[in-house]
mmCIF file with all atom_site columns, C-alpha atoms in Angstrom:
data_model
loop_
_atom_site.group_PDB
_atom_site.id
_atom_site.type_symbol
_atom_site.label_atom_id
_atom_site.label_alt_id
_atom_site.label_comp_id
_atom_site.label_asym_id
_atom_site.label_entity_id
_atom_site.label_seq_id
_atom_site.pdbx_PDB_ins_code
_atom_site.Cartn_x
_atom_site.Cartn_y
_atom_site.Cartn_z
_atom_site.occupancy
_atom_site.B_iso_or_equiv
_atom_site.pdbx_formal_charge
_atom_site.auth_seq_id
_atom_site.auth_comp_id
_atom_site.auth_asym_id
_atom_site.auth_atom_id
_atom_site.pdbx_PDB_model_num
ATOM 1   C CA . MET A 1 1   ? -6.696  11.244  -34.764 1.00 40.00 ? 1   MET A CA 1
ATOM 2   C CA . GLY A 1 2   ? -4.445  8.835   -33.503 1.00 42.00 ? 2   GLY A CA 1
ATOM 3   C CA . SER A 1 3   ? -3.244  6.001   -35.268 1.00 40.00 ? 3   SER A CA 1
ATOM 4   C CA . PRO A 1 4   ? -5.618  3.049   -34.767 1.00 41.00 ? 4   PRO A CA 1
ATOM 5   C CA . GLY A 1 5   ? -2.838  0.882   -35.192 1.00 40.00 ? 5   GLY A CA 1
ATOM 6   C CA . LEU A 1 6   ? -1.164  2.585   -31.892 1.00 36.00 ? 6   LEU A CA 1
ATOM 7   C CA . ALA A 1 7   ? -4.224  2.250   -30.496 1.00 35.00 ? 7   ALA A CA 1
ATOM 8   C CA . ALA A 1 8   ? -4.814  -1.356  -30.693 1.00 34.00 ? 8   ALA A CA 1
ATOM 9   C CA . ALA A 1 9   ? -1.153  -2.257  -29.514 1.00 36.00 ? 9   ALA A CA 1
ATOM 10  C CA . HIS A 1 10  ? -1.832  0.158   -26.358 1.00 34.00 ? 10  HIS A CA 1
ATOM 11  C CA . ILE A 1 11  ? -4.846  -1.907  -25.513 1.00 33.00 ? 11  ILE A CA 1
ATOM 12  C CA . GLY A 1 12  ? -3.024  -5.242  -26.322 1.00 37.00 ? 12  GLY A CA 1
ATOM 13  C CA . PHE A 1 13  ? -0.481  -4.352  -23.962 1.00 39.00 ? 13  PHE A CA 1
ATOM 14  C CA . MET A 1 14  ? -3.047  -3.787  -21.116 1.00 38.00 ? 14  MET A CA 1
ATOM 15  C CA . THR A 1 15  ? -4.823  -7.335  -21.815 1.00 37.00 ? 15  THR A CA 1
ATOM 16  C CA . THR A 1 16  ? -2.126  -9.249  -23.042 1.00 45.00 ? 16  THR A CA 1
ATOM 17  C CA . ALA A 1 17  ? -1.446  -12.169 -20.715 1.00 45.00 ? 17  ALA A CA 1
ATOM 18  C CA . THR A 1 18  ? 1.911   -12.193 -19.167 1.00 56.00 ? 18  THR A CA 1
ATOM 19  C CA . PRO A 1 19  ? 3.909   -15.310 -20.389 1.00 61.00 ? 19  PRO A CA 1
ATOM 20  C CA . GLY A 1 20  ? 3.572   -18.202 -17.770 1.00 62.00 ? 20  GLY A CA 1
ATOM 21  C CA . SER A 1 21  ? 0.594   -16.307 -16.007 1.00 63.00 ? 21  SER A CA 1
ATOM 22  C CA . ARG A 1 22  ? -2.678  -17.163 -15.333 1.00 75.00 ? 22  ARG A CA 1
ATOM 23  C CA . HIS A 1 23  ? -3.626  -13.602 -15.128 1.00 76.00 ? 23  HIS A CA 1
ATOM 24  C CA . SER A 1 24  ? -4.827  -11.363 -18.113 1.00 79.00 ? 24  SER A CA 1
ATOM 25  C CA . THR A 1 25  ? -2.689  -8.222  -16.690 1.00 86.00 ? 25  THR A CA 1
ATOM 26  C CA . PRO A 1 26  ? -0.042  -7.329  -14.545 1.00 89.00 ? 26  PRO A CA 1
ATOM 27  C CA . ARG A 1 27  ? -2.300  -5.659  -12.025 1.00 88.00 ? 27  ARG A CA 1
ATOM 28  C CA . LEU A 1 28  ? -4.151  -9.211  -11.544 1.00 91.00 ? 28  LEU A CA 1
ATOM 29  C CA . GLU A 1 29  ? -0.466  -10.541 -11.175 1.00 94.00 ? 29  GLU A CA 1
ATOM 30  C CA . ALA A 1 30  ? 0.303   -8.020  -8.495  1.00 95.00 ? 30  ALA A CA 1
ATOM 31  C CA . ARG A 1 31  ? -2.322  -8.431  -6.467  1.00 94.00 ? 31  ARG A CA 1
ATOM 32  C CA . ASP A 1 32  ? -2.635  -12.552 -6.783  1.00 96.00 ? 32  ASP A CA 1
ATOM 33  C CA . PRO A 1 33  ? -0.614  -14.161 -3.657  1.00 96.00 ? 33  PRO A CA 1
ATOM 34  C CA . ASP A 1 34  ? 0.419   -17.237 -5.757  1.00 96.00 ? 34  ASP A CA 1
ATOM 35  C CA . THR A 1 35  ? 2.560   -14.938 -7.700  1.00 96.00 ? 35  THR A CA 1
ATOM 36  C CA . PRO A 1 36  ? 6.449   -15.905 -7.632  1.00 96.00 ? 36  PRO A CA 1
ATOM 37  C CA . ALA A 1 37  ? 7.982   -13.701 -5.517  1.00 97.00 ? 37  ALA A CA 1
ATOM 38  C CA . GLY A 1 38  ? 10.500  -12.913 -8.470  1.00 96.00 ? 38  GLY A CA 1
ATOM 39  C CA . ARG A 1 39  ? 7.796   -12.117 -10.421 1.00 95.00 ? 39  ARG A CA 1
ATOM 40  C CA . LEU A 1 40  ? 6.019   -9.741  -7.733  1.00 97.00 ? 40  LEU A CA 1
ATOM 41  C CA . ARG A 1 41  ? 9.787   -8.202  -7.736  1.00 96.00 ? 41  ARG A CA 1
ATOM 42  C CA . GLU A 1 42  ? 9.580   -7.386  -11.175 1.00 95.00 ? 42  GLU A CA 1
ATOM 43  C CA . LEU A 1 43  ? 5.882   -6.179  -11.007 1.00 94.00 ? 43  LEU A CA 1
ATOM 44  C CA . SER A 1 44  ? 7.059   -3.694  -8.517  1.00 93.00 ? 44  SER A CA 1
ATOM 45  C CA . MET A 1 45  ? 9.533   -2.040  -10.621 1.00 91.00 ? 45  MET A CA 1
ATOM 46  C CA . LEU A 1 46  ? 7.505   -1.294  -13.446 1.00 86.00 ? 46  LEU A CA 1
ATOM 47  C CA . GLY A 1 47  ? 7.135   2.133   -14.214 1.00 77.00 ? 47  GLY A CA 1
ATOM 48  C CA . GLY A 1 48  ? 3.526   3.929   -15.121 1.00 71.00 ? 48  GLY A CA 1
ATOM 49  C CA . ASP A 1 49  ? 1.289   6.557   -13.698 1.00 67.00 ? 49  ASP A CA 1
ATOM 50  C CA . ARG A 1 50  ? -1.925  5.736   -11.511 1.00 67.00 ? 50  ARG A CA 1
ATOM 51  C CA . GLY A 1 51  ? -2.977  8.683   -12.861 1.00 65.00 ? 51  GLY A CA 1
ATOM 52  C CA . ALA A 1 52  ? -3.135  7.792   -16.440 1.00 60.00 ? 52  ALA A CA 1
ATOM 53  C CA . HIS A 1 53  ? -6.089  5.407   -16.009 1.00 62.00 ? 53  HIS A CA 1
ATOM 54  C CA . ASP A 1 54  ? -5.007  3.167   -18.500 1.00 58.00 ? 54  ASP A CA 1
ATOM 55  C CA . SER A 1 55  ? -1.547  2.758   -17.204 1.00 66.00 ? 55  SER A CA 1
ATOM 56  C CA . ASP A 1 56  ? -2.251  -0.803  -15.252 1.00 70.00 ? 56  ASP A CA 1
ATOM 57  C CA . SER A 1 57  ? 1.712   -1.061  -14.584 1.00 68.00 ? 57  SER A CA 1
ATOM 58  C CA . GLY A 1 58  ? 1.638   2.535   -12.939 1.00 71.00 ? 58  GLY A CA 1
ATOM 59  C CA . TRP A 1 59  ? -0.902  0.107   -10.109 1.00 84.00 ? 59  TRP A CA 1
ATOM 60  C CA . CYS A 1 60  ? 1.411   -2.932  -9.839  1.00 91.00 ? 60  CYS A CA 1
ATOM 61  C CA . ARG A 1 61  ? 3.679   -0.821  -6.964  1.00 92.00 ? 61  ARG A CA 1
ATOM 62  C CA . GLU A 1 62  ? 0.451   -0.455  -4.765  1.00 92.00 ? 62  GLU A CA 1
ATOM 63  C CA . PHE A 1 63  ? -0.723  -3.747  -5.392  1.00 94.00 ? 63  PHE A CA 1
ATOM 64  C CA . VAL A 1 64  ? 2.427   -5.313  -4.638  1.00 97.00 ? 64  VAL A CA 1
ATOM 65  C CA . ALA A 1 65  ? 2.876   -3.157  -1.353  1.00 97.00 ? 65  ALA A CA 1
ATOM 66  C CA . ALA A 1 66  ? -0.315  -4.861  -0.239  1.00 97.00 ? 66  ALA A CA 1
ATOM 67  C CA . ASN A 1 67  ? 0.013   -8.697  -1.511  1.00 98.00 ? 67  ASN A CA 1
ATOM 68  C CA . PRO A 1 68  ? 1.293   -10.814 1.380   1.00 98.00 ? 68  PRO A CA 1
ATOM 69  C CA . SER A 1 69  ? 3.622   -12.717 -0.823  1.00 97.00 ? 69  SER A CA 1
ATOM 70  C CA . ALA A 1 70  ? 5.751   -10.316 -1.101  1.00 98.00 ? 70  ALA A CA 1
ATOM 71  C CA . PRO A 1 71  ? 9.782   -10.327 -0.601  1.00 98.00 ? 71  PRO A CA 1
ATOM 72  C CA . ALA A 1 72  ? 10.563  -8.590  2.827   1.00 98.00 ? 72  ALA A CA 1
ATOM 73  C CA . ASP A 1 73  ? 13.113  -6.594  0.509   1.00 97.00 ? 73  ASP A CA 1
ATOM 74  C CA . VAL A 1 74  ? 10.623  -5.566  -1.942  1.00 97.00 ? 74  VAL A CA 1
ATOM 75  C CA . LEU A 1 75  ? 8.311   -4.190  1.070   1.00 98.00 ? 75  LEU A CA 1
ATOM 76  C CA . GLU A 1 76  ? 11.335  -2.358  2.318   1.00 98.00 ? 76  GLU A CA 1
ATOM 77  C CA . GLU A 1 77  ? 11.715  -0.359  -0.501  1.00 96.00 ? 77  GLU A CA 1
ATOM 78  C CA . LEU A 1 78  ? 8.219   0.292   -1.291  1.00 96.00 ? 78  LEU A CA 1
ATOM 79  C CA . GLY A 1 79  ? 7.246   1.192   2.428   1.00 97.00 ? 79  GLY A CA 1
ATOM 80  C CA . THR A 1 80  ? 10.067  3.732   2.346   1.00 95.00 ? 80  THR A CA 1
ATOM 81  C CA . ASP A 1 81  ? 9.229   5.295   -0.874  1.00 93.00 ? 81  ASP A CA 1
ATOM 82  C CA . GLU A 1 82  ? 8.566   9.028   0.378   1.00 93.00 ? 82  GLU A CA 1
ATOM 83  C CA . ASN A 1 83  ? 7.115   9.818   -3.230  1.00 89.00 ? 83  ASN A CA 1
ATOM 84  C CA . ASP A 1 84  ? 4.420   7.149   -2.502  1.00 90.00 ? 84  ASP A CA 1
ATOM 85  C CA . VAL A 1 85  ? 1.947   7.328   0.298   1.00 92.00 ? 85  VAL A CA 1
ATOM 86  C CA . MET A 1 86  ? -0.236  4.901   -1.266  1.00 93.00 ? 86  MET A CA 1
ATOM 87  C CA . CYS A 1 87  ? 2.692   2.265   -1.599  1.00 94.00 ? 87  CYS A CA 1
ATOM 88  C CA . ARG A 1 88  ? 3.576   2.926   1.993   1.00 96.00 ? 88  ARG A CA 1
ATOM 89  C CA . ARG A 1 89  ? -0.079  2.592   3.419   1.00 96.00 ? 89  ARG A CA 1
ATOM 90  C CA . ASN A 1 90  ? -0.632  -0.430  2.161   1.00 97.00 ? 90  ASN A CA 1
ATOM 91  C CA . VAL A 1 91  ? 2.919   -1.943  3.232   1.00 98.00 ? 91  VAL A CA 1
ATOM 92  C CA . ALA A 1 92  ? 1.610   -0.717  6.419   1.00 97.00 ? 92  ALA A CA 1
ATOM 93  C CA . ALA A 1 93  ? -1.315  -2.833  6.383   1.00 97.00 ? 93  ALA A CA 1
ATOM 94  C CA . ASN A 1 94  ? 0.393   -6.007  5.002   1.00 98.00 ? 94  ASN A CA 1
ATOM 95  C CA . PRO A 1 95  ? 0.450   -8.706  7.413   1.00 97.00 ? 95  PRO A CA 1
ATOM 96  C CA . SER A 1 96  ? 4.079   -9.944  5.736   1.00 97.00 ? 96  SER A CA 1
ATOM 97  C CA . ALA A 1 97  ? 5.697   -6.476  6.766   1.00 98.00 ? 97  ALA A CA 1
ATOM 98  C CA . PRO A 1 98  ? 8.757   -7.032  8.764   1.00 98.00 ? 98  PRO A CA 1
ATOM 99  C CA . LYS A 1 99  ? 8.431   -5.692  12.404  1.00 98.00 ? 99  LYS A CA 1
ATOM 100 C CA . ALA A 1 100 ? 11.255  -3.194  11.786  1.00 98.00 ? 100 ALA A CA 1
ATOM 101 C CA . LEU A 1 101 ? 9.636   -1.836  8.867   1.00 98.00 ? 101 LEU A CA 1
ATOM 102 C CA . LEU A 1 102 ? 6.212   -1.342  10.709  1.00 98.00 ? 102 LEU A CA 1
ATOM 103 C CA . GLN A 1 103 ? 7.893   0.435   13.333  1.00 97.00 ? 103 GLN A CA 1
ATOM 104 C CA . ARG A 1 104 ? 9.474   2.888   11.202  1.00 97.00 ? 104 ARG A CA 1
ATOM 105 C CA . LEU A 1 105 ? 5.762   3.273   9.327   1.00 97.00 ? 105 LEU A CA 1
ATOM 106 C CA . ALA A 1 106 ? 4.279   4.036   12.675  1.00 96.00 ? 106 ALA A CA 1
ATOM 107 C CA . GLU A 1 107 ? 5.782   7.494   13.171  1.00 94.00 ? 107 GLU A CA 1
ATOM 108 C CA . ASP A 1 108 ? 5.190   7.816   9.329   1.00 95.00 ? 108 ASP A CA 1
ATOM 109 C CA . GLY A 1 109 ? 3.769   11.691  8.538   1.00 91.00 ? 109 GLY A CA 1
ATOM 110 C CA . ASP A 1 110 ? 0.575   10.130  7.227   1.00 91.00 ? 110 ASP A CA 1
ATOM 111 C CA . ARG A 1 111 ? -1.827  9.293   9.757   1.00 89.00 ? 111 ARG A CA 1
ATOM 112 C CA . ILE A 1 112 ? -3.561  6.505   7.821   1.00 91.00 ? 112 ILE A CA 1
ATOM 113 C CA . THR A 1 113 ? -0.202  5.162   7.457   1.00 94.00 ? 113 THR A CA 1
ATOM 114 C CA . ALA A 1 114 ? 1.320   5.590   10.743  1.00 94.00 ? 114 ALA A CA 1
ATOM 115 C CA . ASP A 1 115 ? -2.072  4.260   12.039  1.00 92.00 ? 115 ASP A CA 1
ATOM 116 C CA . ALA A 1 116 ? -1.991  0.968   10.298  1.00 94.00 ? 116 ALA A CA 1
ATOM 117 C CA . ALA A 1 117 ? 1.439   0.370   11.234  1.00 96.00 ? 117 ALA A CA 1
ATOM 118 C CA . ARG A 1 118 ? 0.875   1.047   14.768  1.00 94.00 ? 118 ARG A CA 1
ATOM 119 C CA . HIS A 1 119 ? -2.462  -1.716  14.497  1.00 93.00 ? 119 HIS A CA 1
ATOM 120 C CA . GLN A 1 120 ? -0.317  -4.333  12.787  1.00 94.00 ? 120 GLN A CA 1
ATOM 121 C CA . LEU A 1 121 ? 2.252   -3.859  16.225  1.00 95.00 ? 121 LEU A CA 1
ATOM 122 C CA . GLY A 1 122 ? -0.287  -4.037  18.231  1.00 93.00 ? 122 GLY A CA 1
ATOM 123 C CA . LEU A 1 123 ? -0.076  -0.367  19.689  1.00 92.00 ? 123 LEU A CA 1
ATOM 124 C CA . ILE A 1 124 ? -3.017  2.127   19.976  1.00 85.00 ? 124 ILE A CA 1
ATOM 125 C CA . PRO A 1 125 ? -3.332  4.504   17.008  1.00 82.00 ? 125 PRO A CA 1
ATOM 126 C CA . ARG A 1 126 ? -1.364  8.212   17.264  1.00 75.00 ? 126 ARG A CA 1
ATOM 127 C CA . GLY A 1 127 ? -4.618  9.685   17.317  1.00 64.00 ? 127 GLY A CA 1
ATOM 128 C CA . GLY A 1 128 ? -5.029  13.593  17.022  1.00 57.00 ? 128 GLY A CA 1
ATOM 129 C CA . GLU A 1 129 ? -6.984  15.686  20.045  1.00 55.00 ? 129 GLU A CA 1
ATOM 130 C CA . GLY A 1 130 ? -8.804  12.799  21.146  1.00 58.00 ? 130 GLY A CA 1
ATOM 131 C CA . ILE A 1 131 ? -12.243 10.742  20.127  1.00 63.00 ? 131 ILE A CA 1
ATOM 132 C CA . ARG A 1 132 ? -15.244 13.207  21.783  1.00 63.00 ? 132 ARG A CA 1
ATOM 133 C CA . ILE A 1 133 ? -17.569 10.833  23.759  1.00 69.00 ? 133 ILE A CA 1
ATOM 134 C CA . ALA A 1 134 ? -20.757 12.090  25.211  1.00 74.00 ? 134 ALA A CA 1
ATOM 135 C CA . GLY A 1 135 ? -21.168 14.374  28.411  1.00 75.00 ? 135 GLY A CA 1
ATOM 136 C CA . GLY A 1 136 ? -18.150 16.458  26.878  1.00 74.00 ? 136 GLY A CA 1
ATOM 137 C CA . TYR A 1 137 ? -15.539 14.027  27.814  1.00 76.00 ? 137 TYR A CA 1
ATOM 138 C CA . ARG A 1 138 ? -12.456 12.841  25.264  1.00 72.00 ? 138 ARG A CA 1
ATOM 139 C CA . LEU A 1 139 ? -10.753 9.459   25.303  1.00 70.00 ? 139 LEU A CA 1
ATOM 140 C CA . ASP A 1 140 ? -7.178  10.184  24.645  1.00 68.00 ? 140 ASP A CA 1
ATOM 141 C CA . PRO A 1 141 ? -5.858  7.266   22.144  1.00 63.00 ? 141 PRO A CA 1
ATOM 142 C CA . ARG A 1 142 ? -2.605  7.491   23.173  1.00 63.00 ? 142 ARG A CA 1
ATOM 143 C CA . THR A 1 143 ? -3.137  6.647   26.986  1.00 69.00 ? 143 THR A CA 1
ATOM 144 C CA . GLY A 1 144 ? -6.264  5.466   26.606  1.00 70.00 ? 144 GLY A CA 1
ATOM 145 C CA . ARG A 1 145 ? -7.482  8.047   29.626  1.00 74.00 ? 145 ARG A CA 1
ATOM 146 C CA . ILE A 1 146 ? -10.517 9.693   29.408  1.00 76.00 ? 146 ILE A CA 1
ATOM 147 C CA . THR A 1 147 ? -10.505 13.560  29.935  1.00 76.00 ? 147 THR A CA 1
ATOM 148 C CA . ARG A 1 148 ? -12.928 16.555  30.472  1.00 74.00 ? 148 ARG A CA 1
#
């Protein structure tokens, strides 16, 4: 069995307030629109694994990507990370994301990311084969036309 001191130290990391922050965890700090831009930049660079449920820092990138106060350069970095679809999705839905980045994300291979970016740009979703409606008709979301 593991050392109680190590377990306590690990739990302490998760719940210890960051100096100067009103939040108890980095995850809460990353979500807060009042967190300074420099701190959001730091939080976006924390290592960690979201798969490890106790890795608070693993979630920070995703929360910074959704934070409307995140600096444009941080959103650019998070929004172009091909290995992190959740960051790209959150950047695509972030009202502060730069238009040029949204235009790139509107063509993302992940449909949810692309549709979120398209929504921000005022475009209709990419869609698939269309939306089925009564009477055997389909609505093509790209053109807005109804076909049989």
